[in-house]
Tab-separated table of C-alpha atoms in Angstrom:
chain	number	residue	atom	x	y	z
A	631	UNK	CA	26.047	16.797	11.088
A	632	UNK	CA	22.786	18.914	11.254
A	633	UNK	CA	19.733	17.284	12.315
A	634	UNK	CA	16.424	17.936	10.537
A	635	UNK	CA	13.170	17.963	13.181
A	636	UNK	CA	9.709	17.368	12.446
A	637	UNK	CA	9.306	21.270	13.629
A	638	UNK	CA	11.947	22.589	11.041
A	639	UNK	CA	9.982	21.101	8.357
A	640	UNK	CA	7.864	23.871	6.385
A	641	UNK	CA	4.236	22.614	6.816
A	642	UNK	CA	3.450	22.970	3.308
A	643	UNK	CA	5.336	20.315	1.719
A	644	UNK	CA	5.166	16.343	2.203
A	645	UNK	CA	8.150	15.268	4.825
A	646	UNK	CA	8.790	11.411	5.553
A	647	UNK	CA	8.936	11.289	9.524
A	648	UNK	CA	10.773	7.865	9.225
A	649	UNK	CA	13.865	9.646	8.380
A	650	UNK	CA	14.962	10.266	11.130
A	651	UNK	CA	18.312	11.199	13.303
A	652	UNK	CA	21.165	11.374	10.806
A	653	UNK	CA	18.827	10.909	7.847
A	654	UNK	CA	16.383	13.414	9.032
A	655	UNK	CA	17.665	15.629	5.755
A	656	UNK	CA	16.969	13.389	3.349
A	657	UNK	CA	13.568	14.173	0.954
A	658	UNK	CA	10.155	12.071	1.041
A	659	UNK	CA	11.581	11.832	-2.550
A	660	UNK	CA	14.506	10.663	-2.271
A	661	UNK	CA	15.057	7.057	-4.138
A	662	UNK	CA	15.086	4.136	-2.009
A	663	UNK	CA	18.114	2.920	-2.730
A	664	UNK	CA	20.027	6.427	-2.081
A	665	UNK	CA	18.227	5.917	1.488
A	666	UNK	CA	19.282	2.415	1.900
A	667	UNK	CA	22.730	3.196	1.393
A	668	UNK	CA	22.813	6.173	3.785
A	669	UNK	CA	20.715	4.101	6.545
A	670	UNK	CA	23.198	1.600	6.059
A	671	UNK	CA	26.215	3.836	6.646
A	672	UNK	CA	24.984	6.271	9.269
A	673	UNK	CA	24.073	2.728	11.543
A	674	UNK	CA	27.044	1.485	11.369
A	675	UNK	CA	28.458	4.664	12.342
A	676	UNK	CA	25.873	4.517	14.953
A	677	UNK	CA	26.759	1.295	15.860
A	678	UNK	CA	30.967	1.985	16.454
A	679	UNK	CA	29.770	4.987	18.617
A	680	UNK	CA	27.560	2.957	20.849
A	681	UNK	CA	24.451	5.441	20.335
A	682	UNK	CA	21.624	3.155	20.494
A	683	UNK	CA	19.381	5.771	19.736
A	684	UNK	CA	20.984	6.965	16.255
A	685	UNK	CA	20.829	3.023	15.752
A	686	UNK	CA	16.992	3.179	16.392
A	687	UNK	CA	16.692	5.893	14.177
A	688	UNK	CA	19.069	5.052	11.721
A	689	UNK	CA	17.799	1.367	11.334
A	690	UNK	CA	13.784	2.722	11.215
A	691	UNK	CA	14.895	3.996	7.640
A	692	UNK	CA	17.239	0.836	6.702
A	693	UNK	CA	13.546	-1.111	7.441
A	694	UNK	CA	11.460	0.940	5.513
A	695	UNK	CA	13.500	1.309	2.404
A	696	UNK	CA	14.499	-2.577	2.242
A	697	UNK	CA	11.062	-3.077	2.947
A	698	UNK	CA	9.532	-0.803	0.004
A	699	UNK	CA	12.166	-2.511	-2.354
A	700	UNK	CA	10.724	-5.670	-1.171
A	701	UNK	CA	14.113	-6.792	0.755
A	702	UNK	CA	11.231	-8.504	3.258
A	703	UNK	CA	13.568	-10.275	5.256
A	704	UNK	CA	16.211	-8.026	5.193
A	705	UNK	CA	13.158	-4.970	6.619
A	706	UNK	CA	12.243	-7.888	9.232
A	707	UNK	CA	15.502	-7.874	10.858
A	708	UNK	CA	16.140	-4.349	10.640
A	709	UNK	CA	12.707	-2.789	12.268
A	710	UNK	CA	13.472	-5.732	15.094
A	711	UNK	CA	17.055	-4.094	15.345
A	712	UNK	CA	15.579	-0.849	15.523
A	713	UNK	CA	13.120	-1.849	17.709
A	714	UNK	CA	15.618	-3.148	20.692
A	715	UNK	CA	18.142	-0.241	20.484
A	716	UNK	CA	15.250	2.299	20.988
A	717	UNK	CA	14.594	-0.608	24.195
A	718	UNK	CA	17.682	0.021	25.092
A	719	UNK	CA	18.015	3.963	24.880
A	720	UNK	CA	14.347	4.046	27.169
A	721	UNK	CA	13.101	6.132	24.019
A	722	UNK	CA	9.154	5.237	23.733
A	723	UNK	CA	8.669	7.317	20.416
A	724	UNK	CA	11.651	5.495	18.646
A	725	UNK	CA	10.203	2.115	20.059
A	726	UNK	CA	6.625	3.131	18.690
A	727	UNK	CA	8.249	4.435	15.302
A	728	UNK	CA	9.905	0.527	14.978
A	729	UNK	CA	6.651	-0.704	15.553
A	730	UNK	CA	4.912	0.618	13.275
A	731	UNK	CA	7.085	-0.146	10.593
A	732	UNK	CA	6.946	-4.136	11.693
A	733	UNK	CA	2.965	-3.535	11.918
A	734	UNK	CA	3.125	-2.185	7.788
A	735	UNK	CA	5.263	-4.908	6.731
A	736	UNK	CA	3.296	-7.778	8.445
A	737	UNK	CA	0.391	-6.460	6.389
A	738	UNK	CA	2.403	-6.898	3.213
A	739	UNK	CA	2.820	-10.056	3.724
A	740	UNK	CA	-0.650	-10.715	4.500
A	741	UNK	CA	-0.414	-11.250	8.173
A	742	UNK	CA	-3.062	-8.817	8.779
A	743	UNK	CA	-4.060	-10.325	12.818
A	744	UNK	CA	0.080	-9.726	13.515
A	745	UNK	CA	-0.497	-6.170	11.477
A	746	UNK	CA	-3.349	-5.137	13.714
A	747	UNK	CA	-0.954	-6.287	17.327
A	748	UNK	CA	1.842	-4.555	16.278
A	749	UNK	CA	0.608	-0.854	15.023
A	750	UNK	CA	-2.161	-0.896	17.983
A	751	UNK	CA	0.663	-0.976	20.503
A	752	UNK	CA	2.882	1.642	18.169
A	753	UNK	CA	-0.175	3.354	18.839
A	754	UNK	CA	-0.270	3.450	22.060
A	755	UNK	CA	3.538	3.632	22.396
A	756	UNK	CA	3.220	7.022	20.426
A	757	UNK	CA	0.522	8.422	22.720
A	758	UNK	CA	2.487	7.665	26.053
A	759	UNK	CA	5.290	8.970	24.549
A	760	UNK	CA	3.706	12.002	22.857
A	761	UNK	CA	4.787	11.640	19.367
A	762	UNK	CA	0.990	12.465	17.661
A	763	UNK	CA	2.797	12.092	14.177
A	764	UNK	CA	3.497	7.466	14.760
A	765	UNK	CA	0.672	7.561	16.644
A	766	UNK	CA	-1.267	9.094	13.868
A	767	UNK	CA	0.732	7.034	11.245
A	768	UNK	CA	0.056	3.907	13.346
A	769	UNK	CA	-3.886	4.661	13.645
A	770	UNK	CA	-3.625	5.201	9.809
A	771	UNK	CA	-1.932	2.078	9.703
A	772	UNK	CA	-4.626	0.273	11.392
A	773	UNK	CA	-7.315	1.613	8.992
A	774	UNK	CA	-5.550	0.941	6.117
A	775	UNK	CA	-5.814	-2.902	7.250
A	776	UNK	CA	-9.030	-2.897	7.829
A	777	UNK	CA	-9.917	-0.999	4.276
A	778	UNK	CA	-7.543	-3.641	2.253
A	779	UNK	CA	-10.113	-6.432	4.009
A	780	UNK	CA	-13.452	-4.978	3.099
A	781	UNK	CA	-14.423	-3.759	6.056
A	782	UNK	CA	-15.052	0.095	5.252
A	783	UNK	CA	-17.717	0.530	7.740
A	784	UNK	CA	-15.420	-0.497	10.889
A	785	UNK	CA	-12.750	2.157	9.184
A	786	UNK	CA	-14.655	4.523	7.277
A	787	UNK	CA	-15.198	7.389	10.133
A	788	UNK	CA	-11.349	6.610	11.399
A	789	UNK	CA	-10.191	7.242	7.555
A	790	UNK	CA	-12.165	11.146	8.055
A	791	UNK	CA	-10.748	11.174	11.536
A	792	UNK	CA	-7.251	11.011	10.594
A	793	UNK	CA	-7.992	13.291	7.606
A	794	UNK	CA	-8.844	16.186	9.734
A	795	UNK	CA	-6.240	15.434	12.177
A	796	UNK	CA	-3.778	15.638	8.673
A	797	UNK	CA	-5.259	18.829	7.661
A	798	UNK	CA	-5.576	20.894	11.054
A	799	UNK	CA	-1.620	20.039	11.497
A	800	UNK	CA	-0.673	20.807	7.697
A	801	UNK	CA	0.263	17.667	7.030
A	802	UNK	CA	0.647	17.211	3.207
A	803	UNK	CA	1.712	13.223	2.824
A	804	UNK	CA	-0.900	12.323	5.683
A	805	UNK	CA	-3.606	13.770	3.918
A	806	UNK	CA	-2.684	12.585	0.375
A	807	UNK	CA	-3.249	8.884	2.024
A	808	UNK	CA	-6.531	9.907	3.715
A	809	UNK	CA	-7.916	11.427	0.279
A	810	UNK	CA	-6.495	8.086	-1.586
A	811	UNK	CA	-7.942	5.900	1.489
A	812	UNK	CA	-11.540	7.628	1.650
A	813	UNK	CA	-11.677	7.809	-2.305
A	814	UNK	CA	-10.523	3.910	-2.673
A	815	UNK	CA	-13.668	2.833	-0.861
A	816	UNK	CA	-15.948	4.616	-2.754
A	817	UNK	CA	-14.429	3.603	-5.675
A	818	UNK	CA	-15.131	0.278	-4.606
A	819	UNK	CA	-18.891	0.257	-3.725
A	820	UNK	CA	-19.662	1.989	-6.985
A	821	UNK	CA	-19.064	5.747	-5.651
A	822	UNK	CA	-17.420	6.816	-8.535
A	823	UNK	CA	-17.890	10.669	-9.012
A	824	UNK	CA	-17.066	10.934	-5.248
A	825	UNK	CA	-13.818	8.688	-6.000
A	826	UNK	CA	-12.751	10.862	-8.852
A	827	UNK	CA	-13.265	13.818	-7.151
A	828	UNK	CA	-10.694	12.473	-4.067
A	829	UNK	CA	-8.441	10.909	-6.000
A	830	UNK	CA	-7.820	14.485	-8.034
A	831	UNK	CA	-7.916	16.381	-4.788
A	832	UNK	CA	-5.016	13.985	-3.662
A	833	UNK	CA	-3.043	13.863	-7.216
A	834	UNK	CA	-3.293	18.355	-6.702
A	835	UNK	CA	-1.994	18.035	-3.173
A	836	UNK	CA	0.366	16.114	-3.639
A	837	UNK	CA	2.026	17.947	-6.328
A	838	UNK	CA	1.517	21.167	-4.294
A	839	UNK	CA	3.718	19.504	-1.552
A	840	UNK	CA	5.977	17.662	-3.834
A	841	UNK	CA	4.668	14.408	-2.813
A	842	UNK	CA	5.604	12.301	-5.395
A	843	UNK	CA	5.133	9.110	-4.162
A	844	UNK	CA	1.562	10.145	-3.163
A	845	UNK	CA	1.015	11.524	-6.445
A	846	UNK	CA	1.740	8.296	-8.204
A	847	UNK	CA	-0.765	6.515	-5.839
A	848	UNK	CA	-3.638	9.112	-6.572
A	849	UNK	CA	-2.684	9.466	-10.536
A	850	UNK	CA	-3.378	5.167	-10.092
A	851	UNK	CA	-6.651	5.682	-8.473
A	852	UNK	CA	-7.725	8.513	-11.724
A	853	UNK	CA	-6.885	5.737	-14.161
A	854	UNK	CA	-9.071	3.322	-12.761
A	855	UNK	CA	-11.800	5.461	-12.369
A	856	UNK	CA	-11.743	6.975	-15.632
A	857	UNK	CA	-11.344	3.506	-16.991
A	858	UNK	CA	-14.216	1.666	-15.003
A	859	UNK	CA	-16.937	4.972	-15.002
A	860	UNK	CA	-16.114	6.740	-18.443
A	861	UNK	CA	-14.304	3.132	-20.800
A	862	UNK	CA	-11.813	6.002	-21.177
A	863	UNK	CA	-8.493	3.877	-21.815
A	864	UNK	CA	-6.051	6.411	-23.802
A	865	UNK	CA	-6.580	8.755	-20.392
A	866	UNK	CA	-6.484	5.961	-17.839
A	867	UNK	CA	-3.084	4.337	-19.949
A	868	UNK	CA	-1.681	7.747	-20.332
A	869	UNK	CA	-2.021	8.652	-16.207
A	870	UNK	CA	-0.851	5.194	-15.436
A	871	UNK	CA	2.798	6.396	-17.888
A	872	UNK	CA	3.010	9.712	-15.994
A	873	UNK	CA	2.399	7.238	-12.881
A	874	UNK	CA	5.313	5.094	-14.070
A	875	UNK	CA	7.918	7.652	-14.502
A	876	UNK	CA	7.454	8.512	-10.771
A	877	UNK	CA	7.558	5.386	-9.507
A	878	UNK	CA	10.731	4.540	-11.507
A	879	UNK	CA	12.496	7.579	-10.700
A	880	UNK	CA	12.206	6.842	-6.711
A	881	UNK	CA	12.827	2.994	-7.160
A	882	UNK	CA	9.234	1.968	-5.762
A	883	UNK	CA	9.015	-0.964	-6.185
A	884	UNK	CA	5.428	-1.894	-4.885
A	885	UNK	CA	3.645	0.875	-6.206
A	886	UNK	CA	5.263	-0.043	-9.646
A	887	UNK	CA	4.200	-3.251	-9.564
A	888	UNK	CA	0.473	-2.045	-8.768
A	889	UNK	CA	0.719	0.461	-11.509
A	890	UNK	CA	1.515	-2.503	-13.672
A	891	UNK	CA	-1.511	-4.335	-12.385
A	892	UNK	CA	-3.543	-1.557	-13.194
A	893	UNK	CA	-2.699	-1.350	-16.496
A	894	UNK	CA	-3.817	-4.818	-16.863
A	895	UNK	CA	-6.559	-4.326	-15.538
A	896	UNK	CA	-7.484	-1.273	-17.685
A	897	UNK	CA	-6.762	-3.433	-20.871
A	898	UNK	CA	-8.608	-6.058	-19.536
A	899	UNK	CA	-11.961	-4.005	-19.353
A	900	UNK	CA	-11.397	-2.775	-22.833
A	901	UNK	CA	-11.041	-6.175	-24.337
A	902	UNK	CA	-7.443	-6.068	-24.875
A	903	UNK	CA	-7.123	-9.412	-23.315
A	904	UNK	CA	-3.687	-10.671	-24.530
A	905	UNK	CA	-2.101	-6.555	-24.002
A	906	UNK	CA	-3.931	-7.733	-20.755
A	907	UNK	CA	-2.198	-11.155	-19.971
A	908	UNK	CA	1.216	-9.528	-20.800
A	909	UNK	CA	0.861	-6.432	-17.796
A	910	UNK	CA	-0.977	-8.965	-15.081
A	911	UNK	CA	2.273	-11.500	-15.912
A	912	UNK	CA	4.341	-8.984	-15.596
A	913	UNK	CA	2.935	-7.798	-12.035
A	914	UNK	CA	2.683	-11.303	-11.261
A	915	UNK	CA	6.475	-11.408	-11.548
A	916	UNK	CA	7.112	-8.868	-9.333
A	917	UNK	CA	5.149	-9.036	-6.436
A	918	UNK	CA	5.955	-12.412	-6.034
A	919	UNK	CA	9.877	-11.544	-6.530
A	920	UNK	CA	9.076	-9.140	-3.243
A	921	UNK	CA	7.171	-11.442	-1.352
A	922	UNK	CA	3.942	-9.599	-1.418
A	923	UNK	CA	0.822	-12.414	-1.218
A	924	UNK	CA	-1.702	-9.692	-1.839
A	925	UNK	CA	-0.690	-8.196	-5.167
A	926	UNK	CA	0.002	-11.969	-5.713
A	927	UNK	CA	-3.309	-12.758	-5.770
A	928	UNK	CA	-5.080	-10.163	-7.264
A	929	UNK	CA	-2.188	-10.283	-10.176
A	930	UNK	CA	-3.002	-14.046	-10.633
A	931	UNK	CA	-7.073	-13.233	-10.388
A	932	UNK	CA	-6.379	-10.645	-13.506
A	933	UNK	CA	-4.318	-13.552	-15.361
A	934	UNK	CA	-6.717	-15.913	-15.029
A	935	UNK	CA	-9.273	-13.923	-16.353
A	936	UNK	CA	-7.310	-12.748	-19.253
A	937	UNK	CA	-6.367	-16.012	-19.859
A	938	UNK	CA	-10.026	-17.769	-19.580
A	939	UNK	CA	-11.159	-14.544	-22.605
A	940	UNK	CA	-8.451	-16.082	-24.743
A	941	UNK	CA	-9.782	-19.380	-24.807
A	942	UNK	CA	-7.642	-21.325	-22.062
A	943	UNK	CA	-9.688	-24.796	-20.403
A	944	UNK	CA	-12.504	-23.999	-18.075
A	945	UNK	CA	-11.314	-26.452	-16.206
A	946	UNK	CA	-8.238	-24.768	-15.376
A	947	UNK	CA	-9.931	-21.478	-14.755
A	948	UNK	CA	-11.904	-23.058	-11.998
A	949	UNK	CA	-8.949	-24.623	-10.473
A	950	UNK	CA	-6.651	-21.446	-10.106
A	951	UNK	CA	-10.072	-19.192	-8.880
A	952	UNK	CA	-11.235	-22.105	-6.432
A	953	UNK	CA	-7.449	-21.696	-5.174
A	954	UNK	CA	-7.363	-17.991	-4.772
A	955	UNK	CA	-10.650	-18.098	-3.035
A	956	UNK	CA	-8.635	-20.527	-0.212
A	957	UNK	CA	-5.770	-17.903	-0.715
A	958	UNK	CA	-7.927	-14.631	-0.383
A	959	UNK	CA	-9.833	-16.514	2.922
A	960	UNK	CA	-6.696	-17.514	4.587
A	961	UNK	CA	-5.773	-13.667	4.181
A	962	UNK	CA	-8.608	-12.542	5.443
A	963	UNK	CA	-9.322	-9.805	1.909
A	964	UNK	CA	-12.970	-10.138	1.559
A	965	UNK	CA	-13.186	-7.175	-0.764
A	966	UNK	CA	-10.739	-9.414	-3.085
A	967	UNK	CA	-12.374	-13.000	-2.162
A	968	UNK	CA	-15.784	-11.100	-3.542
A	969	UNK	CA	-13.920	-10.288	-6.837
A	970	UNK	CA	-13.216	-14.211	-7.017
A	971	UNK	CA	-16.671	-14.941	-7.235
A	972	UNK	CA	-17.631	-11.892	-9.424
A	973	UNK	CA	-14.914	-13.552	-11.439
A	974	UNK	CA	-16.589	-16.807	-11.167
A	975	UNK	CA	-20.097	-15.851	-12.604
A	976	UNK	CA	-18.498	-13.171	-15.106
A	977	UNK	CA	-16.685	-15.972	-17.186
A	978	UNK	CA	-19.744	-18.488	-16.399
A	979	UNK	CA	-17.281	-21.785	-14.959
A	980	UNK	CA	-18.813	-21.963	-11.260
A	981	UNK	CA	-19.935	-22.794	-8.979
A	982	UNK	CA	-16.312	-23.383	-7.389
A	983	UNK	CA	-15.974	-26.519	-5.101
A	984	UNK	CA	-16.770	-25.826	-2.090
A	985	UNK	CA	-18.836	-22.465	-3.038
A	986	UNK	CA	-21.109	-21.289	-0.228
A	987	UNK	CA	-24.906	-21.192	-1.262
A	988	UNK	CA	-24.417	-17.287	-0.954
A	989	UNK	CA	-22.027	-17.669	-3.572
A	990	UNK	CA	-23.981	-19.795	-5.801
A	991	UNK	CA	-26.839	-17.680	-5.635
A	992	UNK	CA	-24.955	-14.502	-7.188
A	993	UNK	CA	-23.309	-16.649	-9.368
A	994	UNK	CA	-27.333	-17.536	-11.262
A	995	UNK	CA	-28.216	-14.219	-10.925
């Protein structure tokens, strides 16, 4: 069977380096349950020959996919797999590659200290080893986790870092998730016209380099842009369709179920509250279904909002935000335990037991 290297890839369109060995040919498109399958089968060819490497290799993609369907423990015991046959074949980028993978999951589950462990030493594996592309993928991995907490300023100038490293090596899908990275924290302190301007930078390289997943990502971040800075809800609703399709068509399960989110919360800022209640329910459903504590919580934030506009007991309200704010903490979000007590002083039911005078204060305001 031919084998597909990172250097026979054309530069100009997005390539998924986790594919590896055997299923080195297969698209960054390609659904996730059409890579499951062939992981599946070209490791247990692996397997009867004895290659330990191909099993490395082979079982990398087996994690990822069941781990982007939100198989979690079936991704947990296949990146460990992975990670011991690359052991056992001596090869350090394979081992790195494995790694990394265990570092991403851990941070959908919300272990974000175990996240950090594992894709520092993927780092490092990747640099003794000289594979720049995990190492690079591992760095990026590390300042995603420290973005999804809050804590842009520790990760801000790594985010840039790794978007020039993307660009000067032609890297298409690495700089789609730099753009989406950089333009997701500017969305978030109130940078808006700088988000926009990201976010469609990301949506037009991605579709240059037939990035679809990446596309689906960036047309998310237009539609809450466009729905937060300009009230612009047809445009936000109709990106967040085109959005859909994609994610659909590849089986992604995680990014749907954020799409879905975002729809609620589009609705929600229009005043669509019950339209609302019905998309954050629906998120709700799956992220928990996948094991996924983060979308968890921020589904269950946008319920209880929705819910609290359409008349539900204050008293309830405070009890499902007071336990989100001990959910959000344990996590370590802060960027999401803020939006608790935004929450909080938006529908006027705090202060929250156990509310720190911090809390209280913007609460009055």
């Amino acid at each position: 069977m031919a084998r597909v290297t990172q250097q026979d890839r054309p530069t100009d369109k997005a390539f998924a380096p986790e594919y590896q060995g055997a299923l080195g040919s297969l698209s960054v498109n390609s659904s996730l349950t059409e890579v499951l399958a062939k992981g599946v089968e070209e490791l247990r060819a692996a397997e009867r020959a004895g290659q330990q490497g191909e099993m490395a290799r082979c079982g990398l993609a087996v994690a990822e996919a069941c781990r982007r369907l939100g198989r979690i423990e079936e991704a947990d015991a296949a990146w460990k797999a992975s990670y011991r046959a690359a052991r056992s074949a001596q090869d350090t980028g394979a081992m790195a590659w494995a790694l990394w993978s265990g570092g991403t999951l851990a941070r959908q589950r919300g272990s974000l200290a175990l996240a950090y462990r594992l894709l520092r030493l993927a780092a490092e594996l990747g640099e003794r080893g000289g594979d720049v592309v995990v190492r690079g993928y591992s760095l990026a991995g590390l300042a995603e986790t420290g973005r999804i907490q809050g804590d842009y300023q520790a990760v801000g100038e790594l985010h840039e870092q790794l978007l020039a490293e993307a660009r000067r090596r032609g890297e298409a899908r690495h700089t789609v998730w730099a753009l989406e990275g950089i333009a997701q924290m500017h969305r978030n302190t109130g940078s808006y016209d700088k988000a926009l301007a990201l976010f469609e930078e990301a949506a037009e390289t991605a579709g240059r380099a037939d990035d679809r997943r990446g596309r689906a990502w960036a047309l998310r971040g237009i539609a809450d842009v466009v729905s937060v800075r300009d009230g612009d809800v047809d445009r936000a609703l109709a990106l967040l369709g085109e959005a859909e399709s994609l994610c659909r068509e590849m089986k992604l399960s995680s990014a749907l179920a954020y799409n879905h989110k975002m729809r609620g919360n589009v609705r929600y800022r229009a005043g669509q509250y019950a339209q609302a209640r019905d998309d954050y329910a629906l998120a709700l459903a799956e992220f928990e279904e996948m094991n996924e504590p983060r979308g968890t919580a921020l589904s269950r934030l946008g319920l209880t909002k929705a819910l609290a506009r359409l008349g539900r007991n204050p008293a309830e309200t405070v009890v499902d935000l007071a336990g989100l704010r001990e959910t959000l903490d344990r996590i370590g979000l802060r960027h999401a335990r803020d939006m608790v007590d935004r929450a909080t002083a938006e529908l006027g039911v705090g202060p929250l037991p156990g509310s720190s005078p911090r809390a209280e204060e913007a609460m009055t305001r």
